[in-house]
PDB file of C-alpha atoms in Angstrom:
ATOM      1  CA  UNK A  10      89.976 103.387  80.052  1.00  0.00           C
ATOM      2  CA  UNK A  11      93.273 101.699  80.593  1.00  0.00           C
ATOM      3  CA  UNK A  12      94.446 100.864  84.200  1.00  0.00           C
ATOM      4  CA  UNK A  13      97.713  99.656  86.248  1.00  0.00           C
ATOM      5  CA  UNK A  14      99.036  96.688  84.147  1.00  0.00           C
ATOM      6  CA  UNK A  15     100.571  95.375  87.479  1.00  0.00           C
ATOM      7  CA  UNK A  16     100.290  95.170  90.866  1.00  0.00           C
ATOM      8  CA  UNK A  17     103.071  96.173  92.648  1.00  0.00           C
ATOM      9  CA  UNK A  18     104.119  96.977  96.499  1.00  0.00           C
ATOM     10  CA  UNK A  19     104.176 100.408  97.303  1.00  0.00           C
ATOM     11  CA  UNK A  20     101.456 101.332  95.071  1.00  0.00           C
ATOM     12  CA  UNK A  21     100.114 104.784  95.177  1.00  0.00           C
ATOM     13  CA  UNK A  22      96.028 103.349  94.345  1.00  0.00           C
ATOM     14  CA  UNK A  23      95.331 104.297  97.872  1.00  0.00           C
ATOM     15  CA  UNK A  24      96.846 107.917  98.144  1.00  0.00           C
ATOM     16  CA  UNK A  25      95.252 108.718  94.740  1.00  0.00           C
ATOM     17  CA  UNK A  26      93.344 111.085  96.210  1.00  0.00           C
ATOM     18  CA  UNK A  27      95.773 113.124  97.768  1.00  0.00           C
ATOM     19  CA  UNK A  28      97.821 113.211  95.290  1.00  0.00           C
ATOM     20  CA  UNK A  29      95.469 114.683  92.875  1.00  0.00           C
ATOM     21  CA  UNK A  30      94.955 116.925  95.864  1.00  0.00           C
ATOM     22  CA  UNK A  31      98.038 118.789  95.651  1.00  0.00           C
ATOM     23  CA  UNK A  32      99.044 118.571  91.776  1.00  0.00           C
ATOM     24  CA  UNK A  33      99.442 121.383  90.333  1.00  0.00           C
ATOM     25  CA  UNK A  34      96.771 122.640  88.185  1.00  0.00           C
ATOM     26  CA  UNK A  35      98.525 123.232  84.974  1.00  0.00           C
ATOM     27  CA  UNK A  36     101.588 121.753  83.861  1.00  0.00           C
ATOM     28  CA  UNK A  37     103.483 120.588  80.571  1.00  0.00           C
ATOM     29  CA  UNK A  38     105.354 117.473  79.742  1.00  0.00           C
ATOM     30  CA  UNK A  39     104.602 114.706  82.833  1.00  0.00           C
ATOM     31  CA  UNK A  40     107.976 112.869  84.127  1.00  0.00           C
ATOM     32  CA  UNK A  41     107.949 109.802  86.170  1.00  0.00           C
ATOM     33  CA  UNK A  42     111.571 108.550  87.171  1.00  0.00           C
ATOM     34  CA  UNK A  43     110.673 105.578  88.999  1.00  0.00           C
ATOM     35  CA  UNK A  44     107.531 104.094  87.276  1.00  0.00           C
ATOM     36  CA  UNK A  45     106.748 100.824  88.962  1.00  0.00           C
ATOM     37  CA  UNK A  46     103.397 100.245  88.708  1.00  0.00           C
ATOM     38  CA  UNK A  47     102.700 103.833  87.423  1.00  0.00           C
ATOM     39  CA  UNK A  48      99.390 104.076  89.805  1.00  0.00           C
ATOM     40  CA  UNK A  49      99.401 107.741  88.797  1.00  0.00           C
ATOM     41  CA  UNK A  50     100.568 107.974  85.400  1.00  0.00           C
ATOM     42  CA  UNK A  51      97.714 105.627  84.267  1.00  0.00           C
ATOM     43  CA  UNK A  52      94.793 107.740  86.664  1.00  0.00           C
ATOM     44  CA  UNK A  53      96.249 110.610  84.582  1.00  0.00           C
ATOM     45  CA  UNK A  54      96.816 109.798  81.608  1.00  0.00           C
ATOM     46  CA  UNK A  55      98.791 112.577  80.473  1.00  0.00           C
ATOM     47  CA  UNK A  56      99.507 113.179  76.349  1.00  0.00           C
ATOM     48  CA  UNK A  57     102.873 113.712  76.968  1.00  0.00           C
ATOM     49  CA  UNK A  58     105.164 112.052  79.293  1.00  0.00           C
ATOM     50  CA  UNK A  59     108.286 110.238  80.125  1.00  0.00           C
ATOM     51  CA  UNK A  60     108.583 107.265  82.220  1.00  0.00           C
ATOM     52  CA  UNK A  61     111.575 105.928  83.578  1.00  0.00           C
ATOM     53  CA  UNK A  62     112.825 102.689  85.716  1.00  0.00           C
ATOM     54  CA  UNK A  63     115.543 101.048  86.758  1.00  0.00           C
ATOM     55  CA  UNK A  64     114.154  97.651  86.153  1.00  0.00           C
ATOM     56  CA  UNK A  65     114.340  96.752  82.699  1.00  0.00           C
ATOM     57  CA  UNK A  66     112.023  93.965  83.116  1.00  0.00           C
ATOM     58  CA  UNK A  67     109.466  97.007  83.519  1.00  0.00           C
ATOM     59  CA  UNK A  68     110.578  98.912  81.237  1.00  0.00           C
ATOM     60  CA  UNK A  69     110.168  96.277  78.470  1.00  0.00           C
ATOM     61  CA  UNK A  70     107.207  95.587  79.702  1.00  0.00           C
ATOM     62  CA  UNK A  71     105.642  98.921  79.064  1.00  0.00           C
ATOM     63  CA  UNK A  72     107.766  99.264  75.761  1.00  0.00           C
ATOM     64  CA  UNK A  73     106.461  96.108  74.422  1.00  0.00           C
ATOM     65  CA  UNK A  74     102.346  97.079  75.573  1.00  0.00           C
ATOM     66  CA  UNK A  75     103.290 100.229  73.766  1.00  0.00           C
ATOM     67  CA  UNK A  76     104.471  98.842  70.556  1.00  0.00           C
ATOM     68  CA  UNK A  77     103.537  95.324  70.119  1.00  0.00           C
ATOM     69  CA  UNK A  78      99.773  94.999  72.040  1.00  0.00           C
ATOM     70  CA  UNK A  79      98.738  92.454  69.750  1.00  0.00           C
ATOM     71  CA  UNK A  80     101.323  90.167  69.839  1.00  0.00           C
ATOM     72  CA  UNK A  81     101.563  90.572  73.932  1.00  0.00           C
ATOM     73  CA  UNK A  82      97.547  89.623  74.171  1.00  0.00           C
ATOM     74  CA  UNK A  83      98.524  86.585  71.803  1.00  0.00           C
ATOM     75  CA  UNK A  84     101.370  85.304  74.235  1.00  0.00           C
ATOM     76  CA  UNK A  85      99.654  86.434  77.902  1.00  0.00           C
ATOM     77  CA  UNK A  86      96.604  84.749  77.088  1.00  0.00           C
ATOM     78  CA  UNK A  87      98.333  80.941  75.933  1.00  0.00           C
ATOM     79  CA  UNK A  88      99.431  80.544  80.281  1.00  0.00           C
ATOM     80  CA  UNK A  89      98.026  78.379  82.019  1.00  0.00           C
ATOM     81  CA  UNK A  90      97.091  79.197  86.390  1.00  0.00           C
ATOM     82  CA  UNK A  91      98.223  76.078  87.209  1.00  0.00           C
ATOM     83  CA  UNK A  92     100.732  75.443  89.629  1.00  0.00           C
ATOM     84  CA  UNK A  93     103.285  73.081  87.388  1.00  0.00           C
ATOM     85  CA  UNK A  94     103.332  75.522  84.828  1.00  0.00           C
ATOM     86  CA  UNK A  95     103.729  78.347  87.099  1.00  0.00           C
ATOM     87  CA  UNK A  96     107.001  77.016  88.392  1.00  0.00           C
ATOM     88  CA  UNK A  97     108.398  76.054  85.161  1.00  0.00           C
ATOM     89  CA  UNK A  98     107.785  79.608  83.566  1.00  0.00           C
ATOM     90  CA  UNK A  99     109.296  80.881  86.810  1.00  0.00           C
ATOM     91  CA  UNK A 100     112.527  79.185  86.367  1.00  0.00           C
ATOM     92  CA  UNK A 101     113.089  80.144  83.117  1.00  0.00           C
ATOM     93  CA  UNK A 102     115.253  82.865  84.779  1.00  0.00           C
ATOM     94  CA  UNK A 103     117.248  80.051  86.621  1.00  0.00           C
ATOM     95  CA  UNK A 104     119.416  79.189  83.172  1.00  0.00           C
ATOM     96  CA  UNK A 105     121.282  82.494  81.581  1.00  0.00           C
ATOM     97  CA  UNK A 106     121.190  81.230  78.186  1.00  0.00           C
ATOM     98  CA  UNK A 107     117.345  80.223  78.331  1.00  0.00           C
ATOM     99  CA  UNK A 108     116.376  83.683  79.761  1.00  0.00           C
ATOM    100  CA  UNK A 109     118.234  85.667  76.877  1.00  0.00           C
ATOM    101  CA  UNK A 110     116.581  83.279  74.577  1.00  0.00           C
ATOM    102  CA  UNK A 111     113.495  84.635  75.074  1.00  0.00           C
ATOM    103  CA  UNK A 112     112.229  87.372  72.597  1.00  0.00           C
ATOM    104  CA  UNK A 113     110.975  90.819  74.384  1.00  0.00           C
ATOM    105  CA  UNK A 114     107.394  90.024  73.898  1.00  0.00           C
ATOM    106  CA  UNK A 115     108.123  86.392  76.152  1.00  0.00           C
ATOM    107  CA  UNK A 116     109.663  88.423  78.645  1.00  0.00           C
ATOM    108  CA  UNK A 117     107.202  90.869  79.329  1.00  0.00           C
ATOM    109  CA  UNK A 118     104.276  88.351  78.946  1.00  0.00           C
ATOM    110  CA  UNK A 119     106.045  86.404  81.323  1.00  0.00           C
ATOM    111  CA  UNK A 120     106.471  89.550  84.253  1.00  0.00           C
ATOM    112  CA  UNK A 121     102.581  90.373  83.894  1.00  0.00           C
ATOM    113  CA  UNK A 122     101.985  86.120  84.377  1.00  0.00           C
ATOM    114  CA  UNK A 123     104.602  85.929  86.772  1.00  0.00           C
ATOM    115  CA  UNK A 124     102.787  89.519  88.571  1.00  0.00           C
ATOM    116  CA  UNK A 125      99.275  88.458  88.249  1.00  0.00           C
ATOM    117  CA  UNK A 126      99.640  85.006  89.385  1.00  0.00           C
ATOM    118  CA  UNK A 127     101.985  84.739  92.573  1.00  0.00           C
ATOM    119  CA  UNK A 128     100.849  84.542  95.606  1.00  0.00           C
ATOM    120  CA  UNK A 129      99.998  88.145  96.761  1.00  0.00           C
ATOM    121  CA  UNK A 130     100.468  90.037  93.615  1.00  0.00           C
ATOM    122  CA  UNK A 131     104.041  90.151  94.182  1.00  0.00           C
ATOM    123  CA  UNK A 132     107.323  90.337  91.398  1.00  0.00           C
ATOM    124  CA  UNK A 133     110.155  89.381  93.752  1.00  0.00           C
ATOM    125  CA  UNK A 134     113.393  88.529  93.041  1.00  0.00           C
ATOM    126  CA  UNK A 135     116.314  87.195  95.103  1.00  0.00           C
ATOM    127  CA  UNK A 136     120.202  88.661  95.026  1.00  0.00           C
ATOM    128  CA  UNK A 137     120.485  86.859  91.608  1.00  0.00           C
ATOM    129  CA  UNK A 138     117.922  88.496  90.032  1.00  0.00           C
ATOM    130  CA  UNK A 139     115.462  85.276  89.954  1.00  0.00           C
ATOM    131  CA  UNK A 140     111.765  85.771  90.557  1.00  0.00           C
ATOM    132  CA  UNK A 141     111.223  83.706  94.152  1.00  0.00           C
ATOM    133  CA  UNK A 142     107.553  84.226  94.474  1.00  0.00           C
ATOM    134  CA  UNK A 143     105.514  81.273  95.063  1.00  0.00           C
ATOM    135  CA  UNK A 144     102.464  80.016  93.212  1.00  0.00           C
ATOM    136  CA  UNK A 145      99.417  82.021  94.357  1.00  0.00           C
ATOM    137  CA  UNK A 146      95.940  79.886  93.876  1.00  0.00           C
ATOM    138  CA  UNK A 147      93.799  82.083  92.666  1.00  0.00           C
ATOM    139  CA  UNK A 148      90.766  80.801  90.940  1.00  0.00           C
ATOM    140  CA  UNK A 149      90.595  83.930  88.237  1.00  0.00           C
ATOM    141  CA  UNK A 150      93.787  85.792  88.352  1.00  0.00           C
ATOM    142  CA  UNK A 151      93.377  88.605  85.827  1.00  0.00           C
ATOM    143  CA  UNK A 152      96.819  87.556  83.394  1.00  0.00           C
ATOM    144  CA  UNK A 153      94.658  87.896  79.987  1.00  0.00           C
ATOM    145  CA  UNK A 154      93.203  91.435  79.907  1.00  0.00           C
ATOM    146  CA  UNK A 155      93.331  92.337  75.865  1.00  0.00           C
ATOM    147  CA  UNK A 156      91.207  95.326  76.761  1.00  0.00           C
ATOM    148  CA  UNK A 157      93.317  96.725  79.141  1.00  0.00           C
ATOM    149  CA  UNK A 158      96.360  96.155  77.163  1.00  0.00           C
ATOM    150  CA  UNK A 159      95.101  97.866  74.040  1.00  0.00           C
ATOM    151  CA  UNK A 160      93.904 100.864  76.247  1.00  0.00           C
ATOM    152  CA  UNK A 161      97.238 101.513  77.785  1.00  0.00           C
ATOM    153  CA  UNK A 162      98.954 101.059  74.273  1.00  0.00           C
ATOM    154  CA  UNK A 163      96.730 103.579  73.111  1.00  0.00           C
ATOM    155  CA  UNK A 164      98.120 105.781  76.527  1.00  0.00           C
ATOM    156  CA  UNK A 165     101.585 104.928  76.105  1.00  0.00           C
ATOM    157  CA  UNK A 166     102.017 105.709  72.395  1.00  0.00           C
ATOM    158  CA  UNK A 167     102.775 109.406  73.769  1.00  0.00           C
ATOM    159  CA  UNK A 168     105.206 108.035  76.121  1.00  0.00           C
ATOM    160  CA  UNK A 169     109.036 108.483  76.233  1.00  0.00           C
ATOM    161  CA  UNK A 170     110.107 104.946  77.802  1.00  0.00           C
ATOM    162  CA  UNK A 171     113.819 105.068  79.334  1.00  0.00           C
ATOM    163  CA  UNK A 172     115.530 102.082  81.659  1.00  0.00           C
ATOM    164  CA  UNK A 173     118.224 103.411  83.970  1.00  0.00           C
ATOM    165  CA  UNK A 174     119.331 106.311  86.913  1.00  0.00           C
ATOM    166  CA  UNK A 175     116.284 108.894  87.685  1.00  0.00           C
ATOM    167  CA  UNK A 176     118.891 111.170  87.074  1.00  0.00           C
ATOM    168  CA  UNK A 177     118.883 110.802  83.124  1.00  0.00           C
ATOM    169  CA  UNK A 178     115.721 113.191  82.979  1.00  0.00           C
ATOM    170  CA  UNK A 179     118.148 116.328  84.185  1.00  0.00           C
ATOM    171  CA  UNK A 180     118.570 117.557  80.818  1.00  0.00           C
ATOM    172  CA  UNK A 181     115.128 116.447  79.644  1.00  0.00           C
ATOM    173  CA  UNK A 182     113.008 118.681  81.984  1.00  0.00           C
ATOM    174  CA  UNK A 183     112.263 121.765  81.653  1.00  0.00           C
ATOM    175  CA  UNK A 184     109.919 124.702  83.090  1.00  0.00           C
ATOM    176  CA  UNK A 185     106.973 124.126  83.547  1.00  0.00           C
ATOM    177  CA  UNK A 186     107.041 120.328  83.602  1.00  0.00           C
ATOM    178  CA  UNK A 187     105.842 118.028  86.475  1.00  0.00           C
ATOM    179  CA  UNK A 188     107.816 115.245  87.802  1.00  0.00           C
ATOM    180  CA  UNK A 189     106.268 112.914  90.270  1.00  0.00           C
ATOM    181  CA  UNK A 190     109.259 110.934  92.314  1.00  0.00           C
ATOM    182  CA  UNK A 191     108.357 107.864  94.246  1.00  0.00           C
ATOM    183  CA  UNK A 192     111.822 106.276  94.963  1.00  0.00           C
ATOM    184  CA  UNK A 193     112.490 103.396  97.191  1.00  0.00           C
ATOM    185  CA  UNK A 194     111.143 104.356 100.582  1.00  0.00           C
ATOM    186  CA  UNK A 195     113.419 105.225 103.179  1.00  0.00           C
ATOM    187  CA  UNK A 196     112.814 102.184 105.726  1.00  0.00           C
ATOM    188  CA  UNK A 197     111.300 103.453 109.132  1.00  0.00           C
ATOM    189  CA  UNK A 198     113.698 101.264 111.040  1.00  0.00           C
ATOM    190  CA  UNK A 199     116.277 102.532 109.147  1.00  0.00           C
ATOM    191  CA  UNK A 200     119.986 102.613 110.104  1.00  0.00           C
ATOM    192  CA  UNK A 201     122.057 106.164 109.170  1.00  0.00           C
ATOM    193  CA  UNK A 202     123.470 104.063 106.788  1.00  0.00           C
ATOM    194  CA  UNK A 203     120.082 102.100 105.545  1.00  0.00           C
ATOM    195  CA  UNK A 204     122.613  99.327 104.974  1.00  0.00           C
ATOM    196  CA  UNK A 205     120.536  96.617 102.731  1.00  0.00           C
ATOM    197  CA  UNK A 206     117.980  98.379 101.885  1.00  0.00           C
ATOM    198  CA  UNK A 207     117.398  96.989  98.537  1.00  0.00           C
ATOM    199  CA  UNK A 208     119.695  94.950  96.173  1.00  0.00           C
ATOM    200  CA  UNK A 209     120.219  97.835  94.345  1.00  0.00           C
ATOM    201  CA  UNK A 210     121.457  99.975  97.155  1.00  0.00           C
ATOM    202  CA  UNK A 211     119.171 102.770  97.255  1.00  0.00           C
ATOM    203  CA  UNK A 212     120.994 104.295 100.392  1.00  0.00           C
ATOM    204  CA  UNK A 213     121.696 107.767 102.157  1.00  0.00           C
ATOM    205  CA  UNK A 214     124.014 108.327  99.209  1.00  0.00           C
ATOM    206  CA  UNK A 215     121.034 107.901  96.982  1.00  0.00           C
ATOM    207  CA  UNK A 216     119.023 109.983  98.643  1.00  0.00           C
ATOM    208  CA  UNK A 217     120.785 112.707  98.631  1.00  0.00           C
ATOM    209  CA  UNK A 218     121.187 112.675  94.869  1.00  0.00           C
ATOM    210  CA  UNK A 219     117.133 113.020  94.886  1.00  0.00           C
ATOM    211  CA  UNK A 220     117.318 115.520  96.649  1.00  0.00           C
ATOM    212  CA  UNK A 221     119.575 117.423  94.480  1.00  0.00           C
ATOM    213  CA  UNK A 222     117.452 116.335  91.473  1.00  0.00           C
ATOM    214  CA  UNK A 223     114.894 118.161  93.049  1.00  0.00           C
ATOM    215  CA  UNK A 224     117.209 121.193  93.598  1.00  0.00           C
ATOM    216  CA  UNK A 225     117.918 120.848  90.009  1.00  0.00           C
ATOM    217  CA  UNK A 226     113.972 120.902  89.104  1.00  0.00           C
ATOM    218  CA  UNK A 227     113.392 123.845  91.269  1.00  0.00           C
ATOM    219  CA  UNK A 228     115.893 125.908  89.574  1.00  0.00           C
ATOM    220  CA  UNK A 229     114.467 125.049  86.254  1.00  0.00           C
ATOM    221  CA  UNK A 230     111.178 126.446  86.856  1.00  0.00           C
ATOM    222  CA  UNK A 231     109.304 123.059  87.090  1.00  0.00           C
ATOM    223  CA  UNK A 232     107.142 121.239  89.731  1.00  0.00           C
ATOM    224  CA  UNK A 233     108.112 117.828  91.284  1.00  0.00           C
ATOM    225  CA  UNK A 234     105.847 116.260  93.526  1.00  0.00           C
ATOM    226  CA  UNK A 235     107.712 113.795  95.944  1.00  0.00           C
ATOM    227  CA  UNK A 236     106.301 110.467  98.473  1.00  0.00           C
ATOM    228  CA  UNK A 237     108.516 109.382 100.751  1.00  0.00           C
ATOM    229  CA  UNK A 238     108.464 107.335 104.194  1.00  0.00           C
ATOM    230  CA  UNK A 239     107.895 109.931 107.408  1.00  0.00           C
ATOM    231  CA  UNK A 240     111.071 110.054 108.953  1.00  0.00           C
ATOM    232  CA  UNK A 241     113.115 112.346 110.975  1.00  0.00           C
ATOM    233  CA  UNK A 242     115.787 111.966 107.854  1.00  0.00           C
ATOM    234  CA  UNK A 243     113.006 112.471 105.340  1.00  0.00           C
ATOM    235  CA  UNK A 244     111.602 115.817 107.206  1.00  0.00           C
ATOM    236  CA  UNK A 245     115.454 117.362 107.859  1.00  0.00           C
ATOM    237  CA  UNK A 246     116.227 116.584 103.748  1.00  0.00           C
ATOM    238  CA  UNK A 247     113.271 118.347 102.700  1.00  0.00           C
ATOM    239  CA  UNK A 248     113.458 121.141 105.453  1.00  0.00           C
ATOM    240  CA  UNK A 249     114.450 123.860 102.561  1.00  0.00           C
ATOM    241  CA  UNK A 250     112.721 127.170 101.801  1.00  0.00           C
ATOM    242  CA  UNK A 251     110.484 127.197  99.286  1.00  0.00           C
ATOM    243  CA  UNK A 252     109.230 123.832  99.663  1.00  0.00           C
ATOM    244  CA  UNK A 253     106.052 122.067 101.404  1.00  0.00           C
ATOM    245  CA  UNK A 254     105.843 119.148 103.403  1.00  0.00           C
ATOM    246  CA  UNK A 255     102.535 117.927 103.548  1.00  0.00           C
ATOM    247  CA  UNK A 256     101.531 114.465 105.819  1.00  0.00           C
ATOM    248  CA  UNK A 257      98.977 112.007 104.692  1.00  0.00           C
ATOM    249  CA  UNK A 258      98.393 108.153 106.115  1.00  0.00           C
ATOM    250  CA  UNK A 259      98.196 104.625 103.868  1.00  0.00           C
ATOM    251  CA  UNK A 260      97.133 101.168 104.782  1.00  0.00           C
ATOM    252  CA  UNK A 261     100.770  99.151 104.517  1.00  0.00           C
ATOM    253  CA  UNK A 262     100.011  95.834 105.023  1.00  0.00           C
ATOM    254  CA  UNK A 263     103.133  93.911 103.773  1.00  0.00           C
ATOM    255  CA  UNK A 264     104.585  94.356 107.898  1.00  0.00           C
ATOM    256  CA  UNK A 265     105.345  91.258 109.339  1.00  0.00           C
ATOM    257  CA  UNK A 266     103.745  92.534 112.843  1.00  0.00           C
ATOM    258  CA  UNK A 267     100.664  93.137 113.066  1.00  0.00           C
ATOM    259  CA  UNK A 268     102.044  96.389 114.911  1.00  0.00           C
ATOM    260  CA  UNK A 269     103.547  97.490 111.762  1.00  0.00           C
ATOM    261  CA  UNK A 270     100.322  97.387 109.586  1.00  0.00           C
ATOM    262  CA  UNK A 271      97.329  99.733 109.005  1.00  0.00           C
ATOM    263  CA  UNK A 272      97.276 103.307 108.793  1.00  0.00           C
ATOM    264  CA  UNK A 273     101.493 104.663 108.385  1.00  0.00           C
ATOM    265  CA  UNK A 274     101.929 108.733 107.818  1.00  0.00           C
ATOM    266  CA  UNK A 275     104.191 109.159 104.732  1.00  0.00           C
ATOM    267  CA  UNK A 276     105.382 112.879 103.842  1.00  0.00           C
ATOM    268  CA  UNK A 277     104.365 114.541  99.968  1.00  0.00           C
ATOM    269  CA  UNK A 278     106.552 117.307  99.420  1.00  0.00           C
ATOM    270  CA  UNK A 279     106.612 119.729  96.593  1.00  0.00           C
ATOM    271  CA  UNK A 280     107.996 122.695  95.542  1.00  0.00           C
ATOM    272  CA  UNK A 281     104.714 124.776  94.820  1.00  0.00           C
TER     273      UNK A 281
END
């Protein structure tokens, strides 16, 4: 029984349950635009699906479990969780040349070591694309898992894997489908122009263009399934006939006031 390869922040683990809640209770093919840590698509487990990130890093990562398990065990399981070593596989990404060196299978053992390791379970990187997350001292981190990583090879052998815009899955659903969008939150503090949101620039602009997506899923006769940040902007976006709005609360804890963490209402919407 395969399980999230990574951890990552934002994770869905904790709203699994609601989730499931309001699925619907037959579908076809499963999309997921915006992977990350794929929280759901792994509690699923659907035969058929398509996955989808911008992050190539990820994308390899999951195309590389898929295709080459053994050889991924083989190069996870050779790091070492010390701290030297730690900080000289995380500056491999400091030298161009040295990071394009490395073969796929180096590259995505070197994201779950990188994941797994740092402190707080985090993959960071700053505005050049390097990985800035400090050593983490943990006594066991859980790097080497050649269970897991044959299970979710086994999973992800049905899997279309795609790196690039949500929007490439337009001409790829179709009715009856289910697509599950969890897209960069829209920050609670945020401006009208969510200037610096993230590095990529996952703005108003960018919002909007979900929103259409989902327009464009609704016409086609399929389901999405949206989580999103509960926000006046958020609840006017969504405000269209036909679709649901339903509140639920999760434990964010990566605030920097105490204020900030504990239980935060985010909006699911859907179109069923």
């Amino acid at each position: 029984m395969c399980k999230p390869i990574l951890k990552w922040v934002g994770g869905k683990r904790q709203l699994m349950a609601d989730l499931k809640r309001l699925m619907p209770k037959k579908y076809n093919r499963y999309f997921e635009p915006f992977i990350g840590g794929g929280a759901l698509f792994f509690e699923l487990k659907p035969q058929n699906a398509f996955i989808n990130d911008y992050n190539s890093e990820l994308t390899n990562l999951y195309t590389i479990v898929r295709d080459k398990p053994e050889e991924l065990i083989e190069s996870v399981c050779k790091h070492k969780n010390e701290s030297e070593y730690y900080y000289n596989i995380r500056a491999l990404d400091r030298d161009k040349k040295v990071f394009k060196s490395l073969t796929n299978i180096e590259k995505a053992s070197r994201f779950i070591y990188l994941n797994k390791v740092g402190f707080n379970g985090l993959y960071r990187v700053n505005s050049q694309g390097q990985c800035n997350v400090p050593f983490g001292r943990y006594s066991k981190p859980s790097y080497c898992d050649p269970d897991n990583i044959r299970a979710c090879s086994e999973l992800l052998k049905n899997t279309e894997i795609s790196t690039g815009d949500f929007d490439l899955i337009k001409d790829k659903v179709q009715e009856g489908d289910l697509v599950y969008l969890d897209p960069p939150y829209v920050p609670l503090n945020a401006t009208s122009s969510f200037t610096g949101y993230t590095d990529k620039g996952f703005d108003e602009d960018m919002q909007l263009r979900l929103r259409e997506l989902c327009d464009h899923i609704d016409e086609k006769g399929a389901y999405f399934m949206l989580s999103n940040s509960y926000t006046d902007y958020i609840l006017e976006l969504y405000d269209v006939e036909g679709y649901k709005i339903h509140t639920v609360k999760a434990d964010r804890s990566i605030n920097s006031k105490a204020s900030g963490r504990g239980k935060v209402k985010e909006v699911i919407v859907t179109n069923y």
